[in-house]
mmCIF file of C-alpha atoms in Angstrom:
data_model
loop_
_atom_site.group_PDB
_atom_site.id
_atom_site.type_symbol
_atom_site.label_atom_id
_atom_site.label_comp_id
_atom_site.label_asym_id
_atom_site.label_seq_id
_atom_site.Cartn_x
_atom_site.Cartn_y
_atom_site.Cartn_z
ATOM 1 C CA MET P 15 -0.051 73.881 187.269
ATOM 2 C CA ALA P 16 -2.771 76.527 187.587
ATOM 3 C CA GLU P 17 -0.696 79.175 185.808
ATOM 4 C CA ALA P 18 0.082 76.834 182.946
ATOM 5 C CA ALA P 19 -3.559 75.856 182.675
ATOM 6 C CA ALA P 20 -4.651 79.484 182.606
ATOM 7 C CA GLU P 21 -2.377 80.090 179.644
ATOM 8 C CA ASN P 22 -3.893 77.214 177.659
ATOM 9 C CA GLY P 23 -6.006 79.569 175.584
ATOM 10 C CA LYS P 24 -2.801 81.242 174.306
ATOM 11 C CA ARG P 25 -1.203 78.002 173.175
ATOM 12 C CA ASP P 26 -1.256 76.775 169.614
ATOM 13 C CA VAL P 27 -3.554 73.776 169.318
ATOM 14 C CA ILE P 28 -1.728 70.561 168.400
ATOM 15 C CA LEU P 29 -4.669 68.111 168.585
ATOM 16 C CA LYS P 30 -8.410 68.422 167.937
ATOM 17 C CA VAL P 31 -10.636 65.451 168.764
ATOM 18 C CA ASN P 32 -14.206 65.708 167.465
ATOM 19 C CA ASP P 33 -16.925 63.225 168.464
ATOM 20 C CA LEU P 34 -14.523 60.270 168.689
ATOM 21 C CA LYS P 35 -16.258 56.883 168.896
ATOM 22 C CA MET P 36 -14.714 53.456 169.328
ATOM 23 C CA HIS P 37 -17.295 50.662 169.186
ATOM 24 C CA PHE P 38 -16.489 46.957 169.272
ATOM 25 C CA PRO P 39 -18.845 44.198 168.075
ATOM 26 C CA LEU P 40 -20.176 41.865 170.770
ATOM 27 C CA ARG P 41 -20.339 38.298 169.444
ATOM 28 C CA GLN P 42 -21.676 35.071 170.916
ATOM 29 C CA GLY P 43 -22.169 31.447 169.969
ATOM 30 C CA LEU P 44 -20.332 28.974 167.803
ATOM 31 C CA LEU P 45 -20.864 31.079 164.683
ATOM 32 C CA GLN P 46 -19.879 34.263 166.510
ATOM 33 C CA ARG P 47 -23.003 36.148 165.517
ATOM 34 C CA ARG P 48 -23.069 39.814 166.406
ATOM 35 C CA VAL P 49 -25.508 40.345 169.265
ATOM 36 C CA GLY P 50 -24.629 43.865 170.316
ATOM 37 C CA THR P 51 -22.073 46.663 170.438
ATOM 38 C CA ILE P 52 -19.623 47.655 173.153
ATOM 39 C CA LYS P 53 -19.452 51.451 173.144
ATOM 40 C CA ALA P 54 -15.999 51.761 174.700
ATOM 41 C CA VAL P 55 -15.683 55.409 173.600
ATOM 42 C CA ASP P 56 -18.879 57.207 172.713
ATOM 43 C CA GLY P 57 -18.524 60.766 171.451
ATOM 44 C CA VAL P 58 -15.391 62.239 173.077
ATOM 45 C CA SER P 59 -14.332 65.754 172.017
ATOM 46 C CA PHE P 60 -11.530 68.014 173.250
ATOM 47 C CA GLU P 61 -8.620 70.181 172.119
ATOM 48 C CA LEU P 62 -5.022 69.937 173.313
ATOM 49 C CA GLY P 63 -2.602 72.841 173.356
ATOM 50 C CA GLU P 64 1.033 72.530 172.368
ATOM 51 C CA GLN P 65 3.307 71.698 175.351
ATOM 52 C CA GLU P 66 0.253 71.035 177.504
ATOM 53 C CA VAL P 67 -0.188 68.004 179.758
ATOM 54 C CA MET P 68 -3.791 66.817 179.924
ATOM 55 C CA GLY P 69 -4.812 64.075 182.330
ATOM 56 C CA LEU P 70 -7.447 61.504 181.370
ATOM 57 C CA VAL P 71 -8.902 59.851 184.474
ATOM 58 C CA GLY P 72 -11.667 57.470 185.470
ATOM 59 C CA GLU P 73 -12.364 53.993 186.810
ATOM 60 C CA SER P 74 -11.112 50.869 185.076
ATOM 61 C CA GLY P 75 -13.209 50.194 181.989
ATOM 62 C CA CYS P 76 -14.276 53.820 181.461
ATOM 63 C CA GLY P 77 -12.569 53.984 178.054
ATOM 64 C CA LYS P 78 -9.570 56.175 178.796
ATOM 65 C CA THR P 79 -6.952 53.741 177.447
ATOM 66 C CA THR P 80 -9.126 53.096 174.388
ATOM 67 C CA VAL P 81 -9.133 56.842 173.707
ATOM 68 C CA GLY P 82 -5.337 56.920 173.855
ATOM 69 C CA ARG P 83 -4.990 53.968 171.499
ATOM 70 C CA ALA P 84 -7.544 55.392 169.058
ATOM 71 C CA LEU P 85 -5.699 58.734 168.984
ATOM 72 C CA LEU P 86 -2.551 56.929 167.844
ATOM 73 C CA ARG P 87 -4.476 54.688 165.431
ATOM 74 C CA LEU P 88 -3.635 51.527 167.341
ATOM 75 C CA TYR P 89 -7.394 51.094 166.956
ATOM 76 C CA ASP P 90 -9.204 52.326 163.860
ATOM 77 C CA PRO P 91 -11.857 54.732 165.214
ATOM 78 C CA THR P 92 -15.477 53.878 164.424
ATOM 79 C CA GLU P 93 -16.432 57.532 163.945
ATOM 80 C CA GLY P 94 -15.089 61.006 164.556
ATOM 81 C CA GLU P 95 -12.036 63.109 163.739
ATOM 82 C CA VAL P 96 -8.554 63.135 165.270
ATOM 83 C CA LEU P 97 -6.894 66.201 163.760
ATOM 84 C CA PHE P 98 -3.151 66.518 164.430
ATOM 85 C CA HIS P 99 -1.069 69.607 163.673
ATOM 86 C CA ARG P 100 2.181 68.348 162.169
ATOM 87 C CA ALA P 101 5.592 69.951 162.548
ATOM 88 C CA ASP P 102 5.434 71.173 158.922
ATOM 89 C CA GLY P 103 2.270 73.142 159.708
ATOM 90 C CA SER P 104 -0.210 70.832 157.973
ATOM 91 C CA TRP P 105 -3.265 69.233 159.600
ATOM 92 C CA VAL P 106 -4.004 65.531 159.153
ATOM 93 C CA ASP P 107 -6.960 63.412 160.268
ATOM 94 C CA VAL P 108 -5.305 60.479 162.020
ATOM 95 C CA ALA P 109 -8.546 58.517 161.796
ATOM 96 C CA ARG P 110 -8.634 58.672 157.988
ATOM 97 C CA ILE P 111 -5.090 58.609 156.596
ATOM 98 C CA SER P 112 -3.563 55.487 155.035
ATOM 99 C CA HIS P 113 -1.318 53.095 156.948
ATOM 100 C CA SER P 114 1.740 54.245 154.977
ATOM 101 C CA GLU P 115 1.002 57.861 155.924
ATOM 102 C CA MET P 116 0.443 56.746 159.500
ATOM 103 C CA LYS P 117 3.904 55.157 159.652
ATOM 104 C CA ASP P 118 5.500 58.513 158.888
ATOM 105 C CA LEU P 119 3.237 60.255 161.401
ATOM 106 C CA ARG P 120 4.346 57.889 164.183
ATOM 107 C CA LYS P 121 7.606 59.813 164.363
ATOM 108 C CA GLU P 122 5.624 62.683 165.878
ATOM 109 C CA MET P 123 3.066 60.713 167.934
ATOM 110 C CA ARG P 124 4.334 58.077 170.374
ATOM 111 C CA MET P 125 3.113 56.068 173.374
ATOM 112 C CA ILE P 126 4.459 55.018 176.772
ATOM 113 C CA PHE P 127 2.828 51.752 177.825
ATOM 114 C CA GLN P 128 1.592 50.836 181.279
ATOM 115 C CA ASP P 129 3.603 47.699 182.059
ATOM 116 C CA PRO P 130 7.338 48.364 181.680
ATOM 117 C CA PHE P 131 8.116 44.638 181.554
ATOM 118 C CA SER P 132 5.594 43.249 179.061
ATOM 119 C CA SER P 133 6.158 46.187 176.697
ATOM 120 C CA LEU P 134 9.874 45.344 176.351
ATOM 121 C CA ASN P 135 11.075 42.380 174.300
ATOM 122 C CA PRO P 136 12.962 40.124 176.769
ATOM 123 C CA ARG P 137 15.128 38.713 173.958
ATOM 124 C CA LEU P 138 16.537 42.097 172.948
ATOM 125 C CA THR P 139 19.240 44.104 174.664
ATOM 126 C CA VAL P 140 18.501 47.609 175.858
ATOM 127 C CA ARG P 141 20.438 48.982 172.875
ATOM 128 C CA ASP P 142 18.257 47.057 170.426
ATOM 129 C CA ILE P 143 15.033 47.983 172.246
ATOM 130 C CA ILE P 144 15.745 51.705 172.223
ATOM 131 C CA ALA P 145 17.138 51.590 168.673
ATOM 132 C CA GLU P 146 14.147 49.689 167.247
ATOM 133 C CA PRO P 147 12.219 52.822 166.137
ATOM 134 C CA LEU P 148 15.412 54.155 164.531
ATOM 135 C CA VAL P 149 15.819 50.908 162.588
ATOM 136 C CA ILE P 150 12.186 50.770 161.461
ATOM 137 C CA HIS P 151 12.196 54.361 160.226
ATOM 138 C CA GLY P 152 15.760 54.226 158.897
ATOM 139 C CA THR P 153 16.859 57.467 160.534
ATOM 140 C CA VAL P 154 20.396 56.502 161.661
ATOM 141 C CA SER P 155 22.596 53.410 161.641
ATOM 142 C CA GLY P 156 25.930 52.039 162.811
ATOM 143 C CA GLU P 157 27.956 54.100 165.275
ATOM 144 C CA ALA P 158 25.523 57.002 164.987
ATOM 145 C CA MET P 159 22.755 54.722 166.232
ATOM 146 C CA THR P 160 24.814 53.592 169.221
ATOM 147 C CA ALA P 161 25.618 57.214 170.016
ATOM 148 C CA ARG P 162 21.911 58.104 169.811
ATOM 149 C CA VAL P 163 21.007 55.244 172.157
ATOM 150 C CA ALA P 164 23.649 56.410 174.633
ATOM 151 C CA GLU P 165 22.263 59.966 174.432
ATOM 152 C CA LEU P 166 18.716 58.733 175.110
ATOM 153 C CA MET P 167 19.814 56.584 178.059
ATOM 154 C CA GLU P 168 21.555 59.540 179.649
ATOM 155 C CA ALA P 169 18.466 61.683 179.082
ATOM 156 C CA VAL P 170 16.318 59.280 181.132
ATOM 157 C CA GLY P 171 18.884 58.734 183.884
ATOM 158 C CA LEU P 172 20.428 55.408 182.796
ATOM 159 C CA LYS P 173 24.123 54.631 182.274
ATOM 160 C CA PRO P 174 24.993 53.974 178.611
ATOM 161 C CA ALA P 175 27.318 51.219 179.822
ATOM 162 C CA TYR P 176 24.163 49.150 180.531
ATOM 163 C CA MET P 177 22.971 49.088 176.921
ATOM 164 C CA GLY P 178 24.204 45.524 176.466
ATOM 165 C CA ARG P 179 21.990 44.201 179.270
ATOM 166 C CA TYR P 180 18.523 42.651 179.011
ATOM 167 C CA PRO P 181 15.231 43.945 180.538
ATOM 168 C CA HIS P 182 15.137 41.346 183.333
ATOM 169 C CA GLU P 183 18.389 42.768 184.722
ATOM 170 C CA PHE P 184 16.716 46.067 185.596
ATOM 171 C CA SER P 185 14.235 47.194 188.259
ATOM 172 C CA GLY P 186 10.666 48.247 187.393
ATOM 173 C CA GLY P 187 11.552 51.926 187.466
ATOM 174 C CA GLN P 188 14.591 51.384 185.265
ATOM 175 C CA ARG P 189 12.543 49.369 182.786
ATOM 176 C CA GLN P 190 10.052 52.205 182.518
ATOM 177 C CA ARG P 191 12.930 54.587 181.839
ATOM 178 C CA ILE P 192 13.997 52.273 179.002
ATOM 179 C CA GLY P 193 10.460 52.491 177.621
ATOM 180 C CA VAL P 194 10.567 56.290 177.863
ATOM 181 C CA ALA P 195 13.921 56.371 176.043
ATOM 182 C CA ARG P 196 12.466 54.253 173.233
ATOM 183 C CA THR P 197 9.496 56.628 173.001
ATOM 184 C CA LEU P 198 11.825 59.621 172.646
ATOM 185 C CA ALA P 199 14.017 58.026 169.964
ATOM 186 C CA LEU P 200 12.285 59.750 167.012
ATOM 187 C CA ASN P 201 11.883 63.173 168.677
ATOM 188 C CA PRO P 202 8.067 63.063 169.015
ATOM 189 C CA ARG P 203 5.904 66.099 169.688
ATOM 190 C CA LEU P 204 2.902 64.321 171.252
ATOM 191 C CA ILE P 205 3.166 61.442 173.745
ATOM 192 C CA VAL P 206 0.274 59.384 175.104
ATOM 193 C CA ALA P 207 1.368 58.007 178.489
ATOM 194 C CA ASP P 208 -0.905 55.105 179.480
ATOM 195 C CA GLU P 209 -0.674 54.823 183.287
ATOM 196 C CA PRO P 210 3.147 54.971 183.113
ATOM 197 C CA VAL P 211 3.667 54.776 186.896
ATOM 198 C CA SER P 212 0.796 52.569 188.097
ATOM 199 C CA ALA P 213 2.976 49.408 188.094
ATOM 200 C CA LEU P 214 5.737 51.072 190.138
ATOM 201 C CA ASP P 215 6.390 51.532 193.851
ATOM 202 C CA VAL P 216 5.289 54.890 195.255
ATOM 203 C CA SER P 217 8.854 56.145 195.772
ATOM 204 C CA VAL P 218 9.758 55.221 192.194
ATOM 205 C CA GLN P 219 6.549 56.806 190.866
ATOM 206 C CA ALA P 220 7.738 60.228 192.041
ATOM 207 C CA GLN P 221 11.097 59.767 190.285
ATOM 208 C CA VAL P 222 9.477 58.822 186.978
ATOM 209 C CA LEU P 223 6.951 61.666 187.231
ATOM 210 C CA ASN P 224 9.751 64.157 187.854
ATOM 211 C CA LEU P 225 11.611 62.708 184.869
ATOM 212 C CA LEU P 226 8.575 63.134 182.603
ATOM 213 C CA GLN P 227 8.117 66.706 183.812
ATOM 214 C CA LYS P 228 11.779 67.506 183.087
ATOM 215 C CA LEU P 229 11.617 65.929 179.634
ATOM 216 C CA LYS P 230 8.439 67.837 178.882
ATOM 217 C CA ASP P 231 10.142 71.143 179.721
ATOM 218 C CA ASP P 232 13.495 70.361 178.072
ATOM 219 C CA LEU P 233 12.105 68.834 174.866
ATOM 220 C CA ARG P 234 8.913 70.940 174.638
ATOM 221 C CA LEU P 235 6.661 67.884 174.611
ATOM 222 C CA THR P 236 2.883 67.591 174.731
ATOM 223 C CA PHE P 237 1.362 64.815 176.848
ATOM 224 C CA ILE P 238 -1.927 63.014 177.294
ATOM 225 C CA PHE P 239 -1.465 61.373 180.687
ATOM 226 C CA ILE P 240 -3.853 58.474 181.354
ATOM 227 C CA SER P 241 -4.315 57.462 184.985
ATOM 228 C CA HIS P 242 -6.829 56.353 187.597
ATOM 229 C CA ASP P 243 -4.949 58.170 190.393
ATOM 230 C CA LEU P 244 -5.883 61.819 190.871
ATOM 231 C CA SER P 245 -2.914 62.459 193.179
ATOM 232 C CA VAL P 246 -0.572 61.445 190.348
ATOM 233 C CA VAL P 247 -2.448 63.494 187.742
ATOM 234 C CA GLU P 248 -2.488 66.535 190.004
ATOM 235 C CA HIS P 249 1.293 66.465 190.177
ATOM 236 C CA ILE P 250 1.965 66.748 186.449
ATOM 237 C CA CYS P 251 -1.164 67.842 184.514
ATOM 238 C CA ASP P 252 -2.352 71.295 183.451
ATOM 239 C CA ARG P 253 -5.912 70.095 182.804
ATOM 240 C CA ILE P 254 -7.931 67.016 183.741
ATOM 241 C CA ALA P 255 -10.608 65.256 181.689
ATOM 242 C CA VAL P 256 -12.846 62.831 183.591
ATOM 243 C CA MET P 257 -14.383 59.864 181.756
ATOM 244 C CA TYR P 258 -17.282 57.599 182.701
ATOM 245 C CA VAL P 259 -18.650 54.729 180.559
ATOM 246 C CA GLY P 260 -17.072 56.008 177.361
ATOM 247 C CA LYS P 261 -18.088 59.653 177.767
ATOM 248 C CA LEU P 262 -16.271 62.773 178.885
ATOM 249 C CA VAL P 263 -18.199 64.027 181.929
ATOM 250 C CA GLU P 264 -15.979 66.913 183.055
ATOM 251 C CA LEU P 265 -13.007 68.894 181.754
ATOM 252 C CA ALA P 266 -11.253 71.720 183.607
ATOM 253 C CA PRO P 267 -7.877 73.129 184.673
ATOM 254 C CA THR P 268 -6.383 70.902 187.365
ATOM 255 C CA ASP P 269 -6.733 73.224 190.363
ATOM 256 C CA GLU P 270 -10.244 74.267 189.333
ATOM 257 C CA LEU P 271 -11.465 70.695 188.909
ATOM 258 C CA LEU P 272 -10.049 69.501 192.240
ATOM 259 C CA ARG P 273 -11.315 72.439 194.254
ATOM 260 C CA ASN P 274 -14.587 73.040 192.443
ATOM 261 C CA PRO P 275 -15.875 69.835 190.791
ATOM 262 C CA ARG P 276 -19.139 70.339 188.884
ATOM 263 C CA HIS P 277 -20.046 66.691 188.192
ATOM 264 C CA PRO P 278 -21.082 64.246 190.965
ATOM 265 C CA TYR P 279 -18.765 61.547 189.610
ATOM 266 C CA THR P 280 -15.770 63.893 189.831
ATOM 267 C CA GLU P 281 -16.804 64.766 193.383
ATOM 268 C CA ALA P 282 -16.719 61.064 194.294
ATOM 269 C CA LEU P 283 -13.277 60.594 192.708
ATOM 270 C CA VAL P 284 -11.854 63.597 194.552
ATOM 271 C CA SER P 285 -13.258 62.407 197.878
ATOM 272 C CA ALA P 286 -11.474 59.063 197.487
ATOM 273 C CA VAL P 287 -7.994 60.625 197.579
ATOM 274 C CA PRO P 288 -6.689 61.485 201.063
ATOM 275 C CA PRO P 289 -5.209 65.008 201.279
ATOM 276 C CA ALA P 290 -1.597 65.479 202.331
ATOM 277 C CA ASP P 291 -2.674 67.321 205.498
ATOM 278 C CA PRO P 292 -4.176 64.802 207.985
ATOM 279 C CA LEU P 293 -6.046 67.634 209.735
ATOM 280 C CA ILE P 294 -8.238 68.157 206.680
ATOM 281 C CA LYS P 295 -11.412 66.104 206.950
ATOM 282 C CA MET P 296 -13.315 65.192 203.806
ATOM 283 C CA GLU P 297 -16.546 63.254 203.442
ATOM 284 C CA ARG P 298 -15.801 59.945 201.703
ATOM 285 C CA ILE P 299 -18.450 59.376 199.030
ATOM 286 C CA ILE P 300 -19.183 55.698 198.440
ATOM 287 C CA LEU P 301 -20.816 55.104 195.078
ATOM 288 C CA GLU P 302 -23.473 52.400 195.218
ATOM 289 C CA GLY P 303 -23.884 49.794 192.515
ATOM 290 C CA ASP P 304 -21.540 48.830 189.709
ATOM 291 C CA VAL P 305 -20.256 50.667 186.667
ATOM 292 C CA PRO P 306 -22.793 50.105 183.851
ATOM 293 C CA SER P 307 -21.758 47.926 180.935
ATOM 294 C CA PRO P 308 -20.702 49.892 177.837
ATOM 295 C CA ALA P 309 -22.631 47.246 175.873
ATOM 296 C CA ASN P 310 -25.861 48.343 177.545
ATOM 297 C CA PRO P 311 -25.496 51.848 178.997
ATOM 298 C CA PRO P 312 -28.461 53.300 180.903
ATOM 299 C CA ALA P 313 -30.834 55.783 179.280
ATOM 300 C CA GLY P 314 -30.465 59.447 180.098
ATOM 301 C CA CYS P 315 -27.351 60.368 182.046
ATOM 302 C CA VAL P 316 -25.036 57.329 182.185
ATOM 303 C CA PHE P 317 -24.173 58.160 185.807
ATOM 304 C CA HIS P 318 -27.722 58.496 187.154
ATOM 305 C CA PRO P 319 -27.998 54.913 188.609
ATOM 306 C CA ARG P 320 -25.152 55.742 191.033
ATOM 307 C CA CYS P 321 -25.744 59.471 191.514
ATOM 308 C CA ARG P 322 -27.111 60.652 194.866
ATOM 309 C CA TYR P 323 -28.412 63.846 193.232
ATOM 310 C CA ALA P 324 -30.299 62.146 190.377
ATOM 311 C CA GLN P 325 -33.776 63.387 189.451
ATOM 312 C CA ASP P 326 -36.358 62.299 186.887
ATOM 313 C CA LYS P 327 -34.775 64.466 184.209
ATOM 314 C CA CYS P 328 -31.476 62.590 184.630
ATOM 315 C CA ARG P 329 -33.176 59.261 183.921
ATOM 316 C CA GLU P 330 -34.897 60.514 180.779
ATOM 317 C CA GLN P 331 -32.543 62.969 179.040
ATOM 318 C CA GLU P 332 -28.846 62.686 178.287
ATOM 319 C CA PRO P 333 -27.079 65.909 179.343
ATOM 320 C CA PRO P 334 -24.711 67.572 176.858
ATOM 321 C CA LEU P 335 -21.166 68.592 177.750
ATOM 322 C CA VAL P 336 -21.518 72.339 178.280
ATOM 323 C CA GLU P 337 -19.097 75.046 179.355
ATOM 324 C CA ILE P 338 -20.015 76.453 182.755
ATOM 325 C CA GLY P 339 -16.953 78.616 183.374
ATOM 326 C CA GLN P 340 -13.571 79.634 182.008
ATOM 327 C CA GLY P 341 -12.323 76.408 180.412
ATOM 328 C CA HIS P 342 -14.569 74.331 182.690
ATOM 329 C CA SER P 343 -17.125 71.983 181.102
ATOM 330 C CA ALA P 344 -19.398 69.370 182.661
ATOM 331 C CA ARG P 345 -21.975 66.845 181.465
ATOM 332 C CA CYS P 346 -24.658 67.319 184.132
ATOM 333 C CA HIS P 347 -28.167 68.843 184.052
ATOM 334 C CA PHE P 348 -27.532 70.521 187.408
ATOM 335 C CA ALA P 349 -23.849 71.413 187.127
ATOM 336 C CA GLU P 350 -24.489 75.076 187.922
ATOM 337 C CA GLU P 351 -26.872 74.363 190.792
ATOM 338 C CA LEU P 352 -25.201 71.641 192.856
ATOM 339 C CA GLU P 353 -22.771 72.513 195.652
ATOM 340 C CA LEU P 354 -20.191 69.757 195.427
ATOM 341 C CA GLN P 355 -17.267 68.955 197.695
ATOM 342 C CA GLY P 356 -13.739 69.649 196.455
ATOM 343 C CA VAL P 357 -10.368 69.624 198.182
ATOM 344 C CA ALA P 358 -9.056 72.415 200.377
ATOM 345 C CA ASP P 359 -6.545 74.927 199.084
ATOM 346 C CA VAL P 360 -3.643 72.473 199.347
ATOM 347 C CA SER P 361 -2.177 69.825 197.063
ATOM 348 C CA LEU P 362 -3.511 66.304 197.271
ATOM 349 C CA THR P 363 0.056 65.057 197.572
ATOM 350 C CA SER P 364 3.174 66.210 199.274
ATOM 351 C CA THR P 365 5.351 65.230 196.292
#
C-alpha cells in the first residue's frame, strides 16, 4: 500500500471535506428541553484521491461512522463543506444541495453497512434486494434487470441461481456479498464501507477484504473504509485517518502511520494490535480513564486526560492539525518532539 499512498499527490481529487461538523441536540425532561450539544463530529477536514482507499479508525463513539453518514447526507451536516467531483466534471457541495439533487447523486456515492443481516430486508428475495436501487432510479427493468442482478451476483462470488432465495438462507459472509452487490448496482464511484467485516468470522473477513480489493481494482472505485481494527485497515488502505472524540488527530500513509505514529493516541492503538511475528515484542500501552463525552469534551487537547505525555500546554490550548512530513499530519503540540513506538518493518497481519 505504501507505493499507492506515495502516488496520492498525483491522483485527481474526488472528495474535499472542509471543517465538517455534526452536532446533535441533547434533550432532557418531559418537555425535552435542550440542555446541551453532542459534538459527534467537530471540524473534520481531509481530501480523498480518486481510486484511493482511506481508512477511518478509532474507538467506538469517536465519530467515524457519523462522518461516513454525513458524507452521504444520511445526516444533514451542521456545518462545513463536502465537495464531491462528479463524473461529468462538476463539483457539488453534498451538504447544501436539495434532496432531489441528492437522489441523483446517490448513483455515484453509495454505502456498505456494518451488519449484513439487519441491512437486508428479510421479506425480499436476493433478486429484489439487489435490484432495489435499479427500481428506485429507473435505470433498467424486466429481463435486463434480472440479467444485471445475475451479473452483480457473479461479480461478488455468488451463484445467480440463488437469486430467488431469502437473506436468512445465506451465511454472514454471503449476506455481506449481497450487500456489496446492491451497493454496486448503480456503478458508483465512491463507496463508504462502514465496518463491513466486523460482524464476520476472521476467515470470512479475509475473503470479503480480498473481494473489495479486487472490485476496487477492476471497477476503479474509491473507498472510505471505516473500522476499529488496524490490522484490517492495514490490509486494504492507502492512508489512515485516526479520530478521537469527533476530531481527526492524525492522518498519514498507512505504512508511515503504523511505523512512525506522531500522536500518542495512535501509538496506543498500534500497540494494541499483535504483530504477525511472535518474536517481535511491543510495549502494550494501556490508556487510563474513559473516553470523554462528546457532549462535554475537555478543554485544550481532547486527549490530554488519558495522555502519558501531557503537559500544562495540552490542558490549556487545543492543538491544530498540522503537517509534519510528506502527507503526514498530527494534532499534537509535541508531534515533532516525541519518540513514539510504532510497529517493526513487517505487516501487522499475515493475510
